[in-house]
Amino acid sequence: MQTYLVGGAVRDKLLGRPVVDHDHVVVGARPEDLLALGYKPVGKDFPVFLHPKTGEEYALARTERKTGHGYHGFVFQADATVTLEQDLARRDLTINAIAEDAHGTLTDPYDGVRDVEARVLRHVSPAFIEDPVRVLRVARFAARFAPLGFTVAGETMALMQQMVRDGEVDHLVPERVWAETRKALTEAQPSAFLRVLRECGALAVLFPEVDALYGVPQRAEFHPEIDTGVHLEMVLDAAARIAPGNDLVGFCALVHDLGKALTPADELPRHVGHEHRGVAPLRALTARLKVPTEHAALAEQVCREHLNAHRAFELKPATVLKLLSSLDALRRPARLDVFLAACEADKRGRLGHEQDEYPQAAYLREARAVSAAVDAGAFIEQGLSGPAIGNAMEAARIDAIAALKATRSLSTPII
């Protein structure tokens, strides 16, 4: 029995990146061999075990054979006869198909080290086309490694395009699409995720509401980048800088402008009312992909209200309070933080505006603070009761926001 460090741990060591997860493959062993050593089984589809002391994953070397459509259409063989090279052959990309033994010696039958050095995402074998999840994984790795200069190999992109044409991507289950998308939104350059999916044709299949934004013009004085799809890419990358690793902010950024694809042609390049038009396609997307409730709810708030955030200094105090209340921000300030991060990303996701200040965020946080400071106790002492207390608190909060606003100057509106 021999064990090897494999996959991302080896790749990230070669790239000089922190190694987070240590995955191992075990060659020349049977499940009962690992059980006898105290390993705990966790795999359902194939034998995966947890080390009795470190808790790290150890998987028996295995091969796989395509038997049907989609992610589950495989038969696995995992026994003591499977070689390390056979196990590495089933992996998606060459940079993930490198193994390291206990002495630091690398096994690299598919030139993964070469592709790490060349900054290329390349498939291991033609069997790549058998698993549609790999289309999403390549796009996700592009989002992670684009800042290092990685690009998708031409022949790999050709295979991905073939998979889309053959309808393999149509068989992806919503849970897998969401899981990979959620991870991509935590990466350093999520725009690469969209670009790769769009180039292979998968964006139109999996995210038609997002794909529809490309080619839609906007007013150049507000959006020098003009193309709404390009704007979206810039917003996603701004969100990744403002809130690194936060997929909730990233998802809100992803879907905030879906309504612009529905603007009547005779109104272009203006998009009056796009924040309301965007709700229907947003709901369709979140329902189809089974997006978590909080992601869907906050994304809809960002879609509806991001223009009000941009115009915060122009809003009446009562409207500011209504905005805060709609976010439930007085009780849950973290929701306001997510909302404002997404709105700030929208502001900075414009050509030449990447470093713009966003004073609206500080103002709305202060408005939330002065509103939350209003306490019911003072009104109870005055003898008020029932609905009268709520009315008095609302009036006091509006007054507090009005006093705060008096100390602020108007900001240039963003459309």
CSV table of C-alpha atoms in Angstrom, one decimal:
chain,number,residue,atom,x,y,z
A,1,MET,CA,0.0,0.0,0.0
A,2,GLN,CA,1.3,3.4,-1.0
A,3,THR,CA,-0.2,6.9,-0.4
A,4,TYR,CA,0.3,10.0,-2.4
A,5,LEU,CA,-0.6,13.7,-2.0
A,6,VAL,CA,-2.7,14.6,-5.0
A,7,GLY,CA,-4.7,17.3,-6.7
A,8,GLY,CA,-4.9,20.9,-5.4
A,9,ALA,CA,-2.4,20.4,-2.6
A,10,VAL,CA,0.4,19.6,-5.1
A,11,ARG,CA,-0.7,22.2,-7.5
A,12,ASP,CA,-0.8,25.0,-4.9
A,13,LYS,CA,2.6,24.0,-3.6
A,14,LEU,CA,4.0,24.4,-7.1
A,15,LEU,CA,2.3,27.8,-7.4
A,16,GLY,CA,3.6,28.9,-4.0
A,17,ARG,CA,0.0,29.3,-2.7
A,18,PRO,CA,-1.2,28.3,0.7
A,19,VAL,CA,-2.3,24.7,0.9
A,20,VAL,CA,-5.7,24.4,2.6
A,21,ASP,CA,-6.9,20.9,1.9
A,22,HIS,CA,-4.7,17.8,1.8
A,23,ASP,CA,-6.2,15.0,-0.3
A,24,HIS,CA,-4.5,11.7,-0.7
A,25,VAL,CA,-4.9,8.7,-3.0
A,26,VAL,CA,-4.1,5.2,-1.8
A,27,VAL,CA,-2.7,2.7,-4.3
A,28,GLY,CA,-2.6,-1.1,-3.7
A,29,ALA,CA,-5.1,-1.3,-1.0
A,30,ARG,CA,-8.6,-2.6,-0.3
A,31,PRO,CA,-11.3,-0.9,1.8
A,32,GLU,CA,-10.8,-3.5,4.5
A,33,ASP,CA,-7.1,-2.6,4.7
A,34,LEU,CA,-7.9,1.0,5.6
A,35,LEU,CA,-10.6,0.0,8.0
A,36,ALA,CA,-8.1,-2.3,9.8
A,37,LEU,CA,-5.8,0.7,10.3
A,38,GLY,CA,-8.6,2.8,11.9
A,39,TYR,CA,-9.6,4.9,8.9
A,40,LYS,CA,-13.3,6.0,8.9
A,41,PRO,CA,-15.3,5.5,5.8
A,42,VAL,CA,-17.2,8.5,4.4
A,43,GLY,CA,-17.6,7.9,0.7
A,44,LYS,CA,-21.0,6.8,-0.7
A,45,ASP,CA,-20.2,6.7,-4.4
A,46,PHE,CA,-16.6,5.4,-4.0
A,47,PRO,CA,-14.3,4.5,-1.1
A,48,VAL,CA,-13.1,7.6,0.7
A,49,PHE,CA,-11.8,7.4,4.2
A,50,LEU,CA,-10.7,9.9,6.9
A,51,HIS,CA,-7.3,9.5,8.6
A,52,PRO,CA,-7.8,8.4,12.2
A,53,LYS,CA,-5.5,11.2,13.5
A,54,THR,CA,-5.4,14.0,10.9
A,55,GLY,CA,-8.9,13.8,9.6
A,56,GLU,CA,-7.6,14.2,6.1
A,57,GLU,CA,-9.2,12.4,3.2
A,58,TYR,CA,-7.7,9.3,1.7
A,59,ALA,CA,-9.4,7.8,-1.4
A,60,LEU,CA,-8.6,4.5,-2.9
A,61,ALA,CA,-7.2,4.8,-6.4
A,62,ARG,CA,-10.1,4.3,-8.9
A,63,THR,CA,-11.1,4.4,-12.5
A,64,GLU,CA,-14.4,5.5,-13.9
A,65,ARG,CA,-16.5,4.5,-16.9
A,66,LYS,CA,-19.2,6.6,-18.5
A,67,THR,CA,-22.6,4.8,-18.5
A,68,GLY,CA,-25.2,7.6,-19.0
A,69,HIS,CA,-25.8,11.4,-19.1
A,70,GLY,CA,-24.8,13.9,-16.5
A,71,TYR,CA,-22.7,13.8,-13.3
A,72,HIS,CA,-24.1,10.5,-12.0
A,73,GLY,CA,-23.7,8.6,-15.2
A,74,PHE,CA,-20.5,6.7,-14.1
A,75,VAL,CA,-19.4,3.3,-12.9
A,76,PHE,CA,-16.4,3.3,-10.6
A,77,GLN,CA,-13.8,0.6,-10.0
A,78,ALA,CA,-11.7,1.0,-6.9
A,79,ASP,CA,-9.5,-1.9,-5.9
A,80,ALA,CA,-5.9,-2.9,-5.2
A,81,THR,CA,-5.2,-3.3,-9.0
A,82,VAL,CA,-5.8,0.3,-10.0
A,83,THR,CA,-2.5,2.1,-10.6
A,84,LEU,CA,-1.6,5.7,-9.7
A,85,GLU,CA,-1.4,6.7,-13.4
A,86,GLN,CA,-4.9,5.3,-14.0
A,87,ASP,CA,-6.3,7.3,-11.0
A,88,LEU,CA,-4.6,10.5,-12.3
A,89,ALA,CA,-6.0,9.9,-15.8
A,90,ARG,CA,-9.6,10.3,-14.6
A,91,ARG,CA,-8.9,13.8,-13.3
A,92,ASP,CA,-10.1,16.9,-15.0
A,93,LEU,CA,-7.1,19.1,-15.6
A,94,THR,CA,-3.4,18.4,-15.9
A,95,ILE,CA,-2.5,20.8,-13.1
A,96,ASN,CA,-4.8,18.6,-10.8
A,97,ALA,CA,-3.3,15.3,-12.0
A,98,ILE,CA,0.1,15.5,-10.2
A,99,ALA,CA,0.9,13.2,-7.3
A,100,GLU,CA,3.7,13.6,-4.6
A,101,ASP,CA,5.0,10.7,-2.5
A,102,ALA,CA,6.2,10.9,1.1
A,103,HIS,CA,9.7,11.9,-0.1
A,104,GLY,CA,8.5,14.8,-2.3
A,105,THR,CA,9.0,13.0,-5.6
A,106,LEU,CA,6.4,13.9,-8.2
A,107,THR,CA,4.5,11.6,-10.5
A,108,ASP,CA,3.4,13.7,-13.4
A,109,PRO,CA,2.3,11.5,-16.4
A,110,TYR,CA,0.2,14.3,-18.1
A,111,ASP,CA,2.7,17.2,-17.9
A,112,GLY,CA,0.8,19.1,-15.2
A,113,VAL,CA,4.0,20.7,-14.0
A,114,ARG,CA,4.6,22.1,-17.5
A,115,ASP,CA,1.1,23.6,-17.6
A,116,VAL,CA,1.5,25.1,-14.1
A,117,GLU,CA,4.6,26.8,-15.4
A,118,ALA,CA,2.9,27.9,-18.6
A,119,ARG,CA,-0.2,29.0,-16.8
A,120,VAL,CA,-2.6,26.8,-18.8
A,121,LEU,CA,-5.8,25.0,-17.9
A,122,ARG,CA,-5.7,21.9,-20.0
A,123,HIS,CA,-7.8,18.7,-19.9
A,124,VAL,CA,-6.0,15.4,-19.1
A,125,SER,CA,-7.7,13.2,-21.7
A,126,PRO,CA,-10.6,13.0,-24.1
A,127,ALA,CA,-12.6,11.5,-21.3
A,128,PHE,CA,-13.0,15.1,-20.1
A,129,ILE,CA,-16.2,15.3,-22.1
A,130,GLU,CA,-17.9,12.6,-20.1
A,131,ASP,CA,-18.5,14.8,-17.1
A,132,PRO,CA,-20.4,18.1,-17.7
A,133,VAL,CA,-19.5,19.4,-14.2
A,134,ARG,CA,-16.0,19.9,-15.6
A,135,VAL,CA,-17.2,22.8,-17.7
A,136,LEU,CA,-18.1,24.6,-14.5
A,137,ARG,CA,-14.9,23.5,-12.8
A,138,VAL,CA,-12.7,24.9,-15.6
A,139,ALA,CA,-14.6,28.2,-15.4
A,140,ARG,CA,-14.2,28.2,-11.6
A,141,PHE,CA,-10.5,27.5,-11.8
A,142,ALA,CA,-10.2,30.3,-14.4
A,143,ALA,CA,-11.8,32.7,-11.8
A,144,ARG,CA,-9.3,31.5,-9.2
A,145,PHE,CA,-6.1,31.6,-11.4
A,146,ALA,CA,-6.8,34.4,-13.9
A,147,PRO,CA,-4.9,36.9,-11.7
A,148,LEU,CA,-1.8,34.6,-12.1
A,149,GLY,CA,-2.2,34.6,-15.9
A,150,PHE,CA,-3.9,31.3,-16.4
A,151,THR,CA,-5.9,30.8,-19.6
A,152,VAL,CA,-7.9,27.8,-21.0
A,153,ALA,CA,-6.1,25.8,-23.6
A,154,GLY,CA,-7.7,26.0,-27.1
A,155,GLU,CA,-8.2,22.3,-27.4
A,156,THR,CA,-9.9,22.2,-23.9
A,157,MET,CA,-12.2,25.1,-24.9
A,158,ALA,CA,-13.1,23.1,-28.1
A,159,LEU,CA,-14.1,20.1,-26.0
A,160,MET,CA,-16.2,22.3,-23.7
A,161,GLN,CA,-18.0,23.8,-26.7
A,162,GLN,CA,-18.6,20.3,-28.0
A,163,MET,CA,-20.1,19.3,-24.7
A,164,VAL,CA,-22.5,22.2,-24.9
A,165,ARG,CA,-23.5,21.3,-28.5
A,166,ASP,CA,-24.0,17.7,-27.5
A,167,GLY,CA,-26.4,18.7,-24.7
A,168,GLU,CA,-24.2,17.3,-21.9
A,169,VAL,CA,-24.5,20.6,-20.0
A,170,ASP,CA,-28.3,20.3,-20.1
A,171,HIS,CA,-28.1,17.3,-17.7
A,172,LEU,CA,-26.4,19.3,-14.9
A,173,VAL,CA,-28.5,19.2,-11.8
A,174,PRO,CA,-29.3,22.6,-10.2
A,175,GLU,CA,-27.4,21.7,-7.0
A,176,ARG,CA,-24.1,21.2,-8.8
A,177,VAL,CA,-24.5,24.3,-10.9
A,178,TRP,CA,-25.2,26.3,-7.8
A,179,ALA,CA,-22.3,24.7,-5.8
A,180,GLU,CA,-19.8,25.5,-8.5
A,181,THR,CA,-21.1,29.0,-9.0
A,182,ARG,CA,-21.1,29.7,-5.3
A,183,LYS,CA,-17.4,28.7,-5.2
A,184,ALA,CA,-16.6,30.8,-8.3
A,185,LEU,CA,-18.1,33.9,-6.6
A,186,THR,CA,-15.6,33.6,-3.8
A,187,GLU,CA,-12.6,33.6,-6.2
A,188,ALA,CA,-10.3,36.5,-6.9
A,189,GLN,CA,-11.6,37.2,-10.4
A,190,PRO,CA,-15.2,35.9,-10.9
A,191,SER,CA,-15.5,37.7,-14.2
A,192,ALA,CA,-13.4,34.9,-15.7
A,193,PHE,CA,-16.1,32.4,-14.7
A,194,LEU,CA,-18.6,34.2,-16.9
A,195,ARG,CA,-16.2,34.7,-19.8
A,196,VAL,CA,-15.2,31.0,-20.0
A,197,LEU,CA,-18.8,29.9,-19.7
A,198,ARG,CA,-19.8,32.4,-22.4
A,199,GLU,CA,-17.0,31.4,-24.7
A,200,CYS,CA,-18.0,27.7,-24.6
A,201,GLY,CA,-21.7,28.5,-24.9
A,202,ALA,CA,-22.7,27.2,-21.4
A,203,LEU,CA,-23.7,30.7,-20.0
A,204,ALA,CA,-26.6,30.8,-22.4
A,205,VAL,CA,-27.7,27.4,-21.2
A,206,LEU,CA,-27.2,27.7,-17.5
A,207,PHE,CA,-27.6,31.4,-17.0
A,208,PRO,CA,-29.7,32.8,-19.9
A,209,GLU,CA,-30.7,35.8,-17.8
A,210,VAL,CA,-27.1,36.8,-17.4
A,211,ASP,CA,-26.0,35.9,-20.9
A,212,ALA,CA,-28.8,38.3,-22.2
A,213,LEU,CA,-26.9,41.3,-20.7
A,214,TYR,CA,-24.1,41.0,-23.2
A,215,GLY,CA,-24.4,43.5,-26.1
A,216,VAL,CA,-27.0,45.6,-24.3
A,217,PRO,CA,-25.7,49.3,-24.4
A,218,GLN,CA,-25.8,51.8,-21.5
A,219,ARG,CA,-25.3,55.5,-21.5
A,220,ALA,CA,-21.6,56.2,-21.9
A,221,GLU,CA,-21.6,59.2,-19.5
A,222,PHE,CA,-22.5,56.9,-16.7
A,223,HIS,CA,-21.0,53.7,-18.1
A,224,PRO,CA,-17.9,54.3,-20.2
A,225,GLU,CA,-17.6,50.5,-20.7
A,226,ILE,CA,-21.1,50.8,-22.4
A,227,ASP,CA,-21.8,47.0,-22.7
A,228,THR,CA,-23.9,45.8,-19.8
A,229,GLY,CA,-22.2,42.4,-19.8
A,230,VAL,CA,-18.8,44.0,-19.5
A,231,HIS,CA,-20.2,46.2,-16.6
A,232,LEU,CA,-21.4,43.0,-14.9
A,233,GLU,CA,-17.9,41.5,-15.1
A,234,MET,CA,-16.4,44.6,-13.6
A,235,VAL,CA,-19.0,44.6,-10.8
A,236,LEU,CA,-18.2,41.0,-9.9
A,237,ASP,CA,-14.5,41.7,-9.7
A,238,ALA,CA,-15.1,44.8,-7.7
A,239,ALA,CA,-17.3,42.8,-5.3
A,240,ALA,CA,-14.4,40.3,-4.9
A,241,ARG,CA,-12.1,43.1,-3.9
A,242,ILE,CA,-14.5,44.8,-1.6
A,243,ALA,CA,-15.7,41.6,0.1
A,244,PRO,CA,-13.2,38.8,-0.6
A,245,GLY,CA,-14.5,35.3,-0.4
A,246,ASN,CA,-18.1,36.5,0.2
A,247,ASP,CA,-20.4,34.5,-2.1
A,248,LEU,CA,-23.5,36.3,-0.8
A,249,VAL,CA,-22.2,39.7,-1.9
A,250,GLY,CA,-20.9,38.1,-5.1
A,251,PHE,CA,-24.4,36.7,-6.0
A,252,CYS,CA,-26.1,40.0,-5.3
A,253,ALA,CA,-23.6,41.6,-7.7
A,254,LEU,CA,-24.2,38.9,-10.3
A,255,VAL,CA,-27.9,39.4,-10.6
A,256,HIS,CA,-28.3,43.1,-9.7
A,257,ASP,CA,-28.8,44.3,-13.3
A,258,LEU,CA,-30.8,41.5,-14.9
A,259,GLY,CA,-33.6,44.0,-15.8
A,260,LYS,CA,-31.4,45.8,-18.3
A,261,ALA,CA,-31.7,42.9,-20.7
A,262,LEU,CA,-35.5,43.6,-20.8
A,263,THR,CA,-35.3,47.3,-21.6
A,264,PRO,CA,-37.4,48.0,-24.7
A,265,ALA,CA,-35.1,48.6,-27.7
A,266,ASP,CA,-36.6,52.1,-28.3
A,267,GLU,CA,-35.6,53.2,-24.8
A,268,LEU,CA,-31.9,52.2,-25.1
A,269,PRO,CA,-29.3,53.1,-24.0
A,270,ARG,CA,-31.4,54.4,-21.0
A,271,HIS,CA,-32.7,51.8,-18.6
A,272,VAL,CA,-35.5,53.5,-16.7
A,273,GLY,CA,-37.2,51.0,-14.3
A,274,HIS,CA,-34.6,48.3,-14.8
A,275,GLU,CA,-34.5,47.7,-11.1
A,276,HIS,CA,-38.1,46.6,-11.2
A,277,ARG,CA,-37.9,44.6,-14.5
A,278,GLY,CA,-35.0,42.6,-13.0
A,279,VAL,CA,-37.1,41.0,-10.3
A,280,ALA,CA,-38.9,38.5,-12.5
A,281,PRO,CA,-35.7,37.1,-14.2
A,282,LEU,CA,-34.0,37.0,-10.8
A,283,ARG,CA,-36.7,35.0,-9.3
A,284,ALA,CA,-36.7,32.6,-12.3
A,285,LEU,CA,-32.9,32.1,-11.9
A,286,THR,CA,-33.0,31.6,-8.1
A,287,ALA,CA,-35.9,29.1,-8.4
A,288,ARG,CA,-34.3,27.1,-11.2
A,289,LEU,CA,-30.9,26.8,-9.4
A,290,LYS,CA,-32.5,26.3,-6.0
A,291,VAL,CA,-30.5,29.2,-4.6
A,292,PRO,CA,-30.6,29.5,-0.8
A,293,THR,CA,-33.4,31.7,0.6
A,294,GLU,CA,-31.1,34.4,2.1
A,295,HIS,CA,-29.1,34.7,-1.1
A,296,ALA,CA,-32.3,35.0,-3.1
A,297,ALA,CA,-33.9,37.5,-0.7
A,298,LEU,CA,-30.9,39.8,-0.4
A,299,ALA,CA,-30.2,39.7,-4.2
A,300,GLU,CA,-33.8,40.8,-4.8
A,301,GLN,CA,-33.3,43.7,-2.4
A,302,VAL,CA,-30.1,44.8,-4.2
A,303,CYS,CA,-31.9,44.5,-7.5
A,304,ARG,CA,-34.8,46.6,-6.4
A,305,GLU,CA,-33.0,49.2,-4.2
A,306,HIS,CA,-29.4,49.7,-5.6
A,307,LEU,CA,-30.4,52.9,-7.3
A,308,ASN,CA,-31.9,54.2,-4.0
A,309,ALA,CA,-28.6,53.4,-2.3
A,310,HIS,CA,-26.7,55.4,-5.0
A,311,ARG,CA,-29.2,58.3,-4.5
A,312,ALA,CA,-29.1,58.0,-0.7
A,313,PHE,CA,-28.2,61.7,-0.1
A,314,GLU,CA,-31.2,62.7,-2.2
A,315,LEU,CA,-33.7,60.5,-0.5
A,316,LYS,CA,-36.2,61.9,2.0
A,317,PRO,CA,-35.5,60.7,5.6
A,318,ALA,CA,-38.7,58.7,5.6
A,319,THR,CA,-37.5,57.0,2.4
A,320,VAL,CA,-34.2,56.2,4.0
A,321,LEU,CA,-36.0,54.6,6.9
A,322,LYS,CA,-38.2,52.6,4.6
A,323,LEU,CA,-35.1,51.3,2.8
A,324,LEU,CA,-33.5,50.3,6.1
A,325,SER,CA,-36.7,48.6,7.2
A,326,SER,CA,-37.0,46.7,4.0
A,327,LEU,CA,-33.6,45.2,4.7
A,328,ASP,CA,-34.5,44.5,8.3
A,329,ALA,CA,-31.3,46.4,8.9
A,330,LEU,CA,-32.3,47.7,12.4
A,331,ARG,CA,-32.3,44.2,13.7
A,332,ARG,CA,-29.8,42.6,11.4
A,333,PRO,CA,-27.1,45.1,10.5
A,334,ALA,CA,-25.1,42.4,8.7
A,335,ARG,CA,-27.7,42.5,5.9
A,336,LEU,CA,-27.1,46.2,5.4
A,337,ASP,CA,-23.3,45.5,5.1
A,338,VAL,CA,-23.9,42.9,2.3
A,339,PHE,CA,-26.3,45.3,0.5
A,340,LEU,CA,-23.9,48.2,0.7
A,341,ALA,CA,-20.9,46.0,-0.5
A,342,ALA,CA,-22.9,45.0,-3.6
A,343,CYS,CA,-24.0,48.6,-4.2
A,344,GLU,CA,-20.4,49.8,-3.8
A,345,ALA,CA,-19.3,47.2,-6.3
A,346,ASP,CA,-21.9,48.5,-8.8
A,347,LYS,CA,-20.5,52.0,-8.4
A,348,ARG,CA,-16.9,50.8,-8.9
A,349,GLY,CA,-17.7,48.4,-11.7
A,350,ARG,CA,-17.4,51.1,-14.3
A,351,LEU,CA,-14.5,51.9,-16.6
A,352,GLY,CA,-12.3,54.5,-14.9
A,353,HIS,CA,-14.3,54.4,-11.7
A,354,GLU,CA,-12.7,51.4,-10.1
A,355,GLN,CA,-11.3,53.5,-7.2
A,356,ASP,CA,-14.3,55.8,-6.6
A,357,GLU,CA,-15.3,56.6,-3.1
A,358,TYR,CA,-18.8,55.5,-2.0
A,359,PRO,CA,-19.8,57.9,0.9
A,360,GLN,CA,-23.4,56.6,0.6
A,361,ALA,CA,-22.4,53.5,2.5
A,362,ALA,CA,-21.2,55.5,5.5
A,363,TYR,CA,-24.3,57.7,5.5
A,364,LEU,CA,-26.7,54.7,5.4
A,365,ARG,CA,-24.8,52.9,8.2
A,366,GLU,CA,-25.0,56.1,10.3
A,367,ALA,CA,-28.7,56.4,9.4
A,368,ARG,CA,-29.2,52.9,10.6
A,369,ALA,CA,-27.3,53.6,13.8
A,370,VAL,CA,-29.3,56.7,14.7
A,371,SER,CA,-32.5,54.9,13.9
A,372,ALA,CA,-31.6,51.8,16.0
A,373,ALA,CA,-30.8,54.1,18.9
A,374,VAL,CA,-34.4,55.2,19.2
A,375,ASP,CA,-35.8,53.3,22.2
A,376,ALA,CA,-39.4,52.6,23.0
A,377,GLY,CA,-38.8,53.2,26.8
A,378,ALA,CA,-39.0,57.0,26.5
A,379,PHE,CA,-42.4,56.8,24.8
A,380,ILE,CA,-43.7,54.3,27.4
A,381,GLU,CA,-42.7,56.8,30.1
A,382,GLN,CA,-44.8,59.4,28.3
A,383,GLY,CA,-47.8,57.2,28.7
A,384,LEU,CA,-48.1,56.0,25.1
A,385,SER,CA,-49.2,52.4,24.4
A,386,GLY,CA,-50.0,50.1,21.6
A,387,PRO,CA,-49.6,51.4,18.0
A,388,ALA,CA,-48.9,54.8,19.3
A,389,ILE,CA,-45.5,53.7,20.5
A,390,GLY,CA,-44.6,52.4,17.0
A,391,ASN,CA,-45.8,55.6,15.4
A,392,ALA,CA,-43.8,57.7,17.8
A,393,MET,CA,-40.7,55.6,17.3
A,394,GLU,CA,-41.0,55.9,13.5
A,395,ALA,CA,-41.4,59.7,13.7
A,396,ALA,CA,-38.4,59.9,16.0
A,397,ARG,CA,-36.3,57.8,13.7
A,398,ILE,CA,-37.2,60.0,10.7
A,399,ASP,CA,-36.3,63.1,12.7
A,400,ALA,CA,-32.9,61.5,13.7
A,401,ILE,CA,-32.2,60.7,10.0
A,402,ALA,CA,-33.2,64.3,9.0
A,403,ALA,CA,-30.7,65.7,11.6
A,404,LEU,CA,-28.0,63.4,10.2
A,405,LYS,CA,-28.8,64.4,6.6
A,406,ALA,CA,-28.4,68.0,7.5
A,407,THR,CA,-24.7,67.3,8.2
A,408,ARG,CA,-24.2,65.8,4.7
A,409,SER,CA,-23.8,67.3,1.3
A,410,LEU,CA,-25.5,65.9,-1.8
A,411,SER,CA,-23.5,63.3,-3.9
A,412,THR,CA,-23.5,63.1,-7.7
A,413,PRO,CA,-26.3,60.7,-8.7
A,414,ILE,CA,-25.6,57.4,-10.3
A,415,ILE,CA,-28.0,56.0,-12.9
